[in-house]
């Protein structure tokens, strides 16, 4: 199988996995949002449901006449919550059946509560209304009569009657009702025996009280005075049943959501798993092929880098792209062999040309510098010769005077001093030139003082420096001795100085060039900098490449820094780094770890 085909299959499987994951994720998100809305609606329904059922407890506790308004409001809220919940579970037949059963129970609960409200309306929402107000009024009249009769025993019986009435209504204990009945009978007996003439009126009021009290008790019992009695007991039982039904509905909905989500997750998981397994299988085959091939390529390249023998070839079996790569690598190595041969020849020619160009520049500068002192010496010699002829002529004619002789002798002395100083200067130039030029020509390993070497080099380049408004300063202690190729260093610093003078000069501003050298941690560090025009940012990565120049139309070749890079990195085994900001000059660092050096202290 070709690698390209395998990659396509693997990527297709990965894309399918991603699509399935994405679509499944979107679907699960939508499903979870739908389940969340259903759960929220179920919670809203539960709140409305609980508030509706709480009306029974509120009515039993407070028996307020506002209960009818609360019942209507809560019923509307419950109806709206029920309708909203139906919209979310209408596709679930079991949930709809459970919800309908709850609604049937809620309707029965409402009917019982409304019946209790009707009974309470008959009983009276306060002590002065309904049946309670009726029998309270009758007993109050009977009590007023007993006070008018001034009968303590009769009055005590009425008070006892009322006390047993209140005991029963507070505690709902049948014994208090029995005591109430006994006291009622005693009161009837007392009226019949003691007040025969007015018994009918007193008995009528007593009967009104008894009938009103009995009806009141009957309606209360119909309502239900405790959790298991009457309509209240029915509604309490309904509340428990409705809560159980709601819990069943809630559990069913949650379980159904979990089952649906689990089903979708399984399907999506198996689809992703299948696509992933196919992708992994194809990737394993490709990776195995590539891994073994890359190991072979790495071993071959490592062997090639250590042997520098580009005639060896890599052999990879198969008919895929890697085998084609091995063939192409063989062709590339053949081409590299050819290029290396050509580059070696070109490099040799380039270095020789650079040496000759540097030597030519030195010769030209030396000739220019030597011309001045020799010209002065020749002029002085001619002047001296003329004065000697004049002296000879005066001697022949006997015209020599002491004063004239003194003048001539002074002129002779001045001329000889001038000749001597200029010939000495010429000798020094010749010595400096010999030291630099000979090493550039033959470039042998020698020991040299860095400061002295750069002084001689600057003297050789004085003709070029004087053409520009520039100053060169050396920050190099005396006695720093290197053992290296003096000619290579001469070429490097000659190119640096000439480049700065020709390319870094800014019109109307003095160019300042600084050269420094330090010995740090067993290494030699050179720093060459100027404050001139600098180099454009887009050229910084290319300055050491051949033929890169901004002065091509003005005589620049772009070979200078390329020659420097080759000399520093190959000839001298060092490192070079150039930094520059356009308009603010350049800074070149050279580091040499393998050049022997020493420090002589005077």
XYZ file of C-alpha atoms in Angstrom:
602
model
C 0.000 0.000 0.000
C 1.348 3.401 -0.925
C 1.805 5.848 1.912
C -0.331 8.487 0.226
C -3.288 6.099 0.002
C -2.776 5.022 3.603
C -2.649 8.633 4.754
C -5.862 9.384 2.876
C -7.638 6.414 4.475
C -6.319 7.295 7.927
C -7.289 10.954 7.568
C -10.705 9.999 6.213
C -11.310 7.780 9.252
C -10.167 10.553 11.559
C -12.458 13.030 9.805
C -15.356 10.564 10.051
C -14.615 10.138 13.777
C -14.557 13.888 14.205
C -17.794 14.322 12.264
C -19.511 11.561 14.253
C -18.182 13.075 17.475
C -19.312 16.534 16.439
C -22.761 15.473 15.248
C -23.192 13.158 18.223
C -22.050 15.879 20.572
C -24.491 18.351 19.032
C -27.298 15.812 19.211
C -26.467 14.888 22.812
C -26.269 18.559 23.699
C -29.686 19.176 22.176
C -31.024 16.097 23.938
C -29.535 17.243 27.240
C -31.042 20.705 26.724
C -34.403 19.096 26.012
C -34.041 16.890 29.109
C -33.025 19.950 31.091
C -36.125 21.826 29.931
C -38.265 18.805 30.789
C -36.675 18.609 34.240
C -37.224 22.321 34.751
C -40.837 22.027 33.664
C -41.227 19.006 35.925
C -39.905 21.103 38.812
C -42.333 23.910 37.972
C -45.138 21.367 37.881
C -43.993 19.928 41.220
C -44.024 23.388 42.822
C -47.526 24.127 41.505
C -48.614 20.623 42.541
C -47.237 21.039 46.099
C -48.743 24.499 46.486
C -52.125 23.138 45.397
C -51.956 20.233 47.873
C -50.778 22.580 50.623
C -54.174 24.331 50.469
C -55.652 21.500 52.561
C -53.134 22.101 55.374
C -53.571 25.868 55.110
C -57.355 25.545 55.253
C -57.241 23.145 58.217
C -54.881 25.480 60.059
C -56.397 28.902 59.397
C -59.929 28.263 57.963
C -59.698 31.643 56.242
C -62.364 32.884 53.868
C -59.525 33.804 51.435
C -59.051 30.118 50.726
C -61.441 30.263 47.740
C -59.289 32.889 46.009
C -56.108 30.918 46.757
C -57.743 27.755 45.444
C -58.650 29.445 42.162
C -55.176 30.956 41.723
C -53.307 27.737 42.545
C -55.627 25.730 40.288
C -54.808 28.063 37.377
C -51.067 27.778 38.103
C -51.328 24.013 38.325
C -53.304 23.828 35.066
C -50.704 25.918 33.203
C -47.826 23.855 34.623
C -49.631 20.648 33.689
C -50.235 21.816 30.101
C -46.561 22.838 29.707
C -45.382 19.497 31.076
C -47.650 17.623 28.659
C -45.960 19.346 25.721
C -42.590 17.924 26.843
C -43.745 14.353 27.560
C -46.508 13.910 24.960
C -44.484 11.246 23.084
C -44.138 9.181 26.284
C -47.397 7.224 26.706
C -46.509 5.944 30.187
C -45.680 9.422 31.446
C -48.914 10.804 29.958
C -50.914 8.021 31.674
C -49.287 8.775 35.039
C -49.882 12.508 34.593
C -53.571 11.900 33.751
C -53.944 9.749 36.874
C -52.435 12.596 38.916
C -54.872 15.043 37.340
C -57.833 12.791 38.216
C -56.671 12.671 41.832
C -56.117 16.451 41.830
C -59.696 16.972 40.580
C -61.031 14.784 43.388
C -58.831 16.651 45.867
C -60.201 19.951 44.607
C -63.779 18.685 44.865
C -63.254 17.625 48.498
C -61.625 20.956 49.352
C -64.488 22.902 47.785
C -66.955 20.809 49.815
C -65.024 21.661 52.960
C -65.195 25.350 52.054
C -68.978 25.095 51.615
C -69.262 23.427 55.024
C -67.034 26.085 56.551
C -69.244 28.765 55.068
C -72.182 27.173 56.949
C -70.141 26.870 60.113
C -68.952 30.456 59.848
C -65.481 31.854 59.225
C -65.562 33.578 62.658
C -67.332 33.073 65.997
C -70.223 35.385 65.172
C -71.135 33.777 61.826
C -72.962 30.599 60.795
C -73.864 27.756 63.112
C -71.248 28.730 65.646
C -72.672 32.198 65.908
C -76.164 30.676 66.169
C -75.500 28.373 69.164
C -73.204 30.936 70.800
C -76.013 33.477 70.636
C -78.501 30.955 72.179
C -76.203 30.069 75.068
C -75.420 33.736 75.709
C -79.159 34.445 75.999
C -79.601 31.456 78.314
C -76.669 32.666 80.426
C -78.206 36.163 80.648
C -81.465 34.581 81.852
C -79.669 32.670 84.598
C -78.065 35.859 85.779
C -81.505 37.543 85.895
C -82.952 34.599 87.885
C -80.124 34.928 90.396
C -79.820 31.152 90.621
C -76.188 30.199 91.367
C -76.741 26.502 90.704
C -78.379 27.167 87.333
C -75.604 29.614 86.453
C -72.926 27.070 87.390
C -74.575 24.459 85.154
C -74.518 26.889 82.181
C -70.861 27.698 82.813
C -70.033 23.989 83.043
C -71.969 23.432 79.842
C -69.856 26.032 78.030
C -66.630 24.742 79.550
C -67.336 21.192 78.310
C -68.239 22.648 74.919
C -64.857 24.362 74.683
C -63.016 21.295 76.016
C -64.531 19.137 73.332
C -63.907 21.655 70.528
C -60.277 22.012 71.610
C -59.445 18.342 72.293
C -62.071 16.370 70.383
C -62.184 13.835 73.166
C -65.531 11.935 73.344
C -65.517 12.049 77.158
C -65.980 15.801 77.058
C -68.897 15.363 74.681
C -70.445 12.827 77.087
C -69.955 15.257 79.985
C -71.538 17.953 77.832
C -74.586 15.720 77.228
C -74.871 14.886 80.939
C -74.727 18.558 81.897
C -77.350 19.272 79.224
C -79.665 16.694 80.770
C -79.056 18.106 84.277
C -79.880 21.570 82.993
C -83.126 20.307 81.390
C -84.042 18.545 84.637
C -83.345 21.651 86.710
C -85.497 23.796 84.414
C -88.402 21.313 84.569
C -88.307 20.978 88.356
C -87.391 24.484 89.444
C -88.899 26.745 86.801
C -92.144 25.014 85.791
C -93.867 28.259 84.825
C -91.053 29.463 82.509
C -89.716 26.081 81.475
C -90.953 26.279 77.888
C -89.015 29.477 77.180
C -85.840 28.237 78.898
C -86.084 24.825 77.254
C -86.577 26.477 73.826
C -83.361 28.459 74.237
C -81.561 25.375 75.535
C -82.823 23.320 72.593
C -81.641 26.024 70.142
C -78.205 25.811 71.680
C -78.178 21.997 71.629
C -79.352 21.787 68.007
C -76.892 24.445 66.848
C -74.034 22.790 68.709
C -74.881 19.314 67.354
C -75.111 20.593 63.763
C -71.839 22.442 64.205
C -70.147 19.244 65.452
C -71.665 17.234 62.603
C -70.313 19.633 59.938
C -66.904 19.737 61.604
C -66.763 15.959 61.640
C -67.824 15.921 58.007
C -64.935 18.268 57.247
C -62.591 16.269 59.442
C -60.941 17.435 62.612
C -57.931 15.149 62.415
C -55.787 13.630 59.663
C -57.926 10.529 59.148
C -61.403 12.007 59.508
C -63.925 13.222 56.952
C -63.058 15.155 53.853
C -59.757 16.188 55.373
C -58.832 12.515 55.849
C -59.767 11.784 52.231
C -57.613 14.657 50.983
C -54.696 13.626 53.181
C -54.912 10.127 51.767
C -55.171 11.610 48.256
C -52.108 13.800 48.935
C -50.029 10.764 49.828
C -51.280 8.865 46.793
C -50.676 11.853 44.496
C -47.154 12.321 45.828
C -46.453 8.649 45.214
C -47.818 8.988 41.680
C -45.702 12.071 41.094
C -42.602 10.285 42.393
C -43.390 7.432 40.015
C -43.795 9.937 37.149
C -40.568 11.718 38.083
C -38.593 8.474 38.336
C -40.021 7.271 35.038
C -39.083 10.487 33.217
C -35.540 10.553 34.668
C -35.012 6.850 33.924
C -36.333 7.312 30.392
C -33.952 10.237 29.812
C -31.043 8.182 31.131
C -31.958 5.201 28.930
C -32.267 7.381 25.813
C -28.996 9.176 26.538
C -27.232 5.864 27.178
C -28.574 4.412 23.943
C -27.339 7.383 21.909
C -24.001 7.313 23.687
C -23.526 3.637 22.856
C -24.297 4.192 19.185
C -21.982 7.184 18.926
C -19.287 5.367 20.895
C -19.360 2.319 18.618
C -19.245 4.488 15.499
C -16.284 6.469 16.841
C -14.596 3.259 18.031
C -14.937 1.613 14.616
C -13.563 4.649 12.761
C -10.767 5.038 15.311
C -9.743 1.360 15.084
C -9.546 1.543 11.308
C -7.558 4.770 11.552
C -5.222 3.251 14.155
C -4.686 0.110 12.076
C -3.776 2.094 8.977
C -1.670 4.506 11.034
C 0.146 1.568 12.654
C 1.059 0.110 9.266
C 2.226 3.499 7.993
C 4.093 4.387 11.180
C 5.817 1.010 11.278
C 6.982 1.466 7.724
C 8.047 5.060 8.341
C 9.716 4.308 11.692
C 11.963 1.563 10.357
C 12.682 3.628 7.267
C 13.507 6.730 9.315
C 15.789 4.667 11.562
C 17.584 3.447 8.450
C 17.753 6.992 7.047
C 19.042 8.363 10.384
C 21.722 5.680 10.630
C 22.725 6.307 7.007
C 22.945 10.091 7.510
C 24.926 9.638 10.751
C 27.333 7.325 8.990
C 27.532 9.761 6.088
C 28.270 12.715 8.401
C 31.111 10.847 10.110
C 32.700 9.421 6.985
C 32.203 12.358 4.558
C 31.889 9.710 1.900
C 29.056 10.710 -0.401
C 29.536 7.685 -2.650
C 27.470 5.405 -0.356
C 23.759 4.906 -1.087
C 20.661 4.109 0.997
C 18.666 1.025 0.002
C 14.999 0.844 1.151
C 12.832 -1.971 -0.151
C 9.254 -1.643 -1.325
C 7.491 0.368 -3.987
C 6.153 3.268 -1.948
C 7.229 6.878 -1.498
C 10.008 5.950 0.940
C 11.701 3.726 -1.610
C 11.356 6.578 -4.094
C 12.883 8.840 -1.438
C 15.912 6.567 -1.142
C 16.379 6.736 -4.919
C 16.009 10.528 -4.891
C 18.460 10.745 -1.964
C 20.990 8.764 -3.992
C 20.565 11.168 -6.896
C 20.897 14.110 -4.523
C 24.110 12.723 -3.052
C 25.535 12.341 -6.534
C 24.646 15.947 -7.219
C 26.121 17.008 -3.863
C 29.381 15.258 -4.726
C 29.567 17.269 -7.911
C 28.660 20.526 -6.134
C 31.216 19.944 -3.384
C 33.949 19.476 -5.957
C 32.883 22.657 -7.716
C 32.554 24.595 -4.449
C 35.969 23.446 -3.265
C 37.545 24.736 -6.426
C 35.524 27.961 -6.274
C 36.405 28.490 -2.621
C 40.079 28.045 -3.295
C 39.885 30.516 -6.171
C 37.844 32.934 -4.053
C 40.308 32.865 -1.152
C 43.258 33.284 -3.498
C 41.502 36.186 -5.241
C 40.727 37.727 -1.855
C 44.360 37.363 -0.813
C 45.556 38.968 -4.011
C 42.950 41.739 -3.741
C 43.955 42.414 -0.141
C 47.625 42.303 -1.058
C 46.980 44.633 -3.993
C 45.227 47.063 -1.656
C 48.154 46.896 0.715
C 50.641 47.514 -2.118
C 48.604 50.465 -3.352
C 48.351 51.934 0.134
C 52.003 51.249 0.811
C 52.985 52.989 -2.431
C 50.831 55.969 -1.530
C 52.230 56.188 1.989
C 55.829 55.621 0.842
C 55.557 58.246 -1.881
C 55.229 61.128 0.620
C 58.392 60.571 2.752
C 60.460 59.582 -0.291
C 59.286 62.706 -2.130
C 60.284 64.861 0.822
C 63.683 63.083 1.008
C 64.288 63.577 -2.709
C 63.335 67.264 -2.506
C 65.635 67.752 0.474
C 68.462 65.980 -1.364
C 68.004 68.253 -4.403
C 68.009 71.327 -2.161
C 71.152 70.073 -0.399
C 72.862 69.395 -3.722
C 72.143 72.972 -4.898
C 73.562 74.402 -1.683
C 76.704 72.239 -2.047
C 77.244 73.567 -5.607
C 76.881 77.111 -4.324
C 79.425 76.353 -1.570
C 81.873 74.925 -4.112
C 81.558 77.973 -6.340
C 82.085 80.384 -3.443
C 85.074 78.318 -2.300
C 86.677 78.562 -5.752
C 86.136 82.289 -5.869
C 87.220 82.763 -2.279
C 83.977 84.390 -1.298
C 83.248 82.197 1.701
C 82.511 84.192 4.766
C 81.947 82.987 8.265
C 78.337 84.170 8.258
C 77.488 82.516 4.913
C 79.194 79.296 5.986
C 77.177 79.206 9.202
C 73.936 79.677 7.223
C 74.860 76.914 4.768
C 75.863 74.512 7.523
C 72.481 75.101 9.261
C 70.607 74.454 6.015
C 72.729 71.312 5.461
C 71.863 70.089 8.973
C 68.120 70.774 8.528
C 68.061 69.011 5.147
C 69.924 65.994 6.489
C 67.547 65.784 9.478
C 64.565 65.989 7.156
C 66.059 63.315 4.877
C 66.844 61.084 7.860
C 63.340 61.370 9.395
C 61.547 60.633 6.119
C 63.862 57.724 5.270
C 63.205 56.375 8.780
C 59.462 56.714 8.176
C 59.881 54.889 4.838
C 61.790 52.096 6.554
C 59.051 51.711 9.136
C 56.409 51.526 6.390
C 58.458 48.910 4.553
C 58.783 46.863 7.765
C 55.015 47.038 8.441
C 54.234 46.142 4.872
C 56.598 43.173 4.968
C 54.997 41.876 8.161
C 51.453 42.105 6.772
C 52.038 41.362 3.115
C 54.318 38.411 3.640
C 51.795 36.697 5.935
C 48.934 37.433 3.550
C 50.879 35.872 0.783
C 52.150 32.801 2.621
C 49.803 32.832 5.687
C 51.832 30.717 8.093
C 51.295 30.125 11.798
C 53.092 32.822 13.777
C 52.913 34.499 17.151
C 51.966 38.165 16.997
C 50.922 40.994 19.276
C 47.337 41.963 18.477
C 47.783 45.658 19.244
C 50.997 45.895 17.254
C 49.436 43.977 14.352
C 46.428 46.306 14.162
C 48.654 49.384 14.444
C 50.638 48.175 11.422
C 47.431 47.345 9.540
C 45.987 50.823 10.185
C 49.257 52.350 8.972
C 48.958 50.308 5.767
C 45.378 51.503 5.264
C 46.077 55.132 6.119
C 45.592 56.176 2.490
C 42.034 54.768 2.591
C 41.258 56.130 6.061
C 42.386 59.641 5.150
C 39.824 59.758 2.347
C 37.013 59.686 4.893
C 35.987 61.621 7.970
C 36.634 58.745 10.361
C 38.397 57.911 13.595
C 39.555 54.436 14.622
C 40.198 53.532 18.255
C 41.717 50.331 19.654
C 40.632 48.978 23.044
C 43.319 46.283 23.239
C 45.832 45.950 26.083
C 49.500 45.594 25.157
C 51.064 42.179 25.396
C 48.082 40.133 24.028
C 49.849 37.453 21.981
C 48.091 35.058 19.579
C 49.480 32.115 17.658
C 47.483 31.915 14.467
C 47.337 32.865 10.797
C 48.273 36.524 10.669
C 47.309 36.818 7.017
C 43.769 35.605 7.727
C 43.363 38.189 10.506
C 44.805 40.826 8.179
C 42.228 40.012 5.516
C 39.391 40.002 8.079
C 40.152 43.383 9.629
C 41.040 44.926 6.278
C 37.607 43.960 4.946
C 35.919 45.206 8.151
C 37.639 48.615 8.031
C 37.221 49.145 4.286
C 33.531 48.114 4.438
C 32.843 50.540 7.298
C 34.632 53.386 5.514
C 32.964 52.808 2.154
C 29.486 51.703 3.253
C 29.023 53.119 6.750
C 30.047 56.761 6.203
C 27.161 59.177 6.772
C 27.541 62.551 5.096
C 28.190 65.403 7.523
C 29.059 63.097 10.439
C 32.315 61.653 11.706
C 32.450 57.862 11.528
C 33.713 56.293 14.769
C 35.185 52.783 14.533
C 36.022 50.796 17.672
C 38.046 47.550 17.808
C 38.430 45.622 21.047
C 39.818 42.233 22.110
C 39.507 40.339 25.384
C 40.550 36.960 26.758
C 37.562 35.444 28.615
C 37.327 31.892 30.036
C 39.928 30.440 27.713
C 38.484 32.041 24.582
C 39.372 35.080 22.457
C 36.638 37.641 21.858
C 36.901 40.354 19.196
C 34.418 43.199 18.848
C 34.341 45.478 15.804
C 31.748 48.271 15.753
C 30.953 51.594 14.085
C 28.210 54.203 14.412
C 27.576 54.590 10.713
C 24.689 53.900 8.339
C 24.119 50.315 9.511
C 22.468 47.521 7.510
C 18.816 47.162 6.502
C 16.901 44.576 8.498
C 15.989 42.516 5.433
C 19.715 42.050 4.620
C 20.855 40.899 8.089
C 20.196 37.222 7.354
C 22.087 37.443 4.038
C 25.183 39.548 4.806
C 27.513 36.535 4.880
C 26.212 35.164 1.563
C 28.326 35.750 -1.555
C 27.475 38.672 -3.848
C 25.164 40.410 -1.350
C 25.905 44.155 -1.615
C 24.112 47.516 -1.686
C 26.891 49.128 -3.759
C 26.806 46.887 -6.820
C 26.628 49.846 -9.199
C 29.446 51.611 -7.339
C 32.090 48.902 -7.462
C 30.857 46.623 -4.647
C 31.072 42.860 -5.284
C 29.422 41.465 -2.129
C 32.276 39.016 -1.499
C 33.936 40.696 1.489
C 31.826 39.387 4.374
C 31.461 36.015 2.653
C 35.262 35.722 2.623
C 35.343 36.801 6.292
C 32.757 34.151 7.232
C 34.770 31.394 5.524
C 38.037 32.541 7.113
C 36.546 32.794 10.629
C 34.540 29.554 10.607
C 36.755 27.305 8.458
C 40.272 28.677 8.436
C 40.345 29.856 12.067
C 37.659 27.540 13.569
C 35.687 30.342 15.248
C 32.243 31.874 15.284
C 31.038 35.207 13.947
C 27.854 37.183 14.633
C 26.710 40.500 13.147
C 24.142 42.858 14.670
C 22.930 46.108 13.195
C 20.211 48.728 13.388
C 19.748 50.805 10.260
C 21.042 54.317 10.890
C 22.872 53.369 14.122
C 25.848 51.351 12.880
C 26.979 47.734 13.112
C 28.555 45.459 15.719
C 30.483 42.294 14.779
C 31.509 39.682 17.364
C 34.129 36.985 16.721
C 34.818 34.156 19.196
C 37.777 31.744 18.962
C 38.065 28.811 21.367
C 40.922 26.877 19.720
C 43.540 29.613 19.094
C 46.480 29.548 21.553
C 47.109 32.838 23.327
C 49.056 34.339 26.203
C 49.345 37.622 28.031
C 52.715 39.311 28.485
C 52.868 41.689 31.417
C 55.527 44.397 31.303
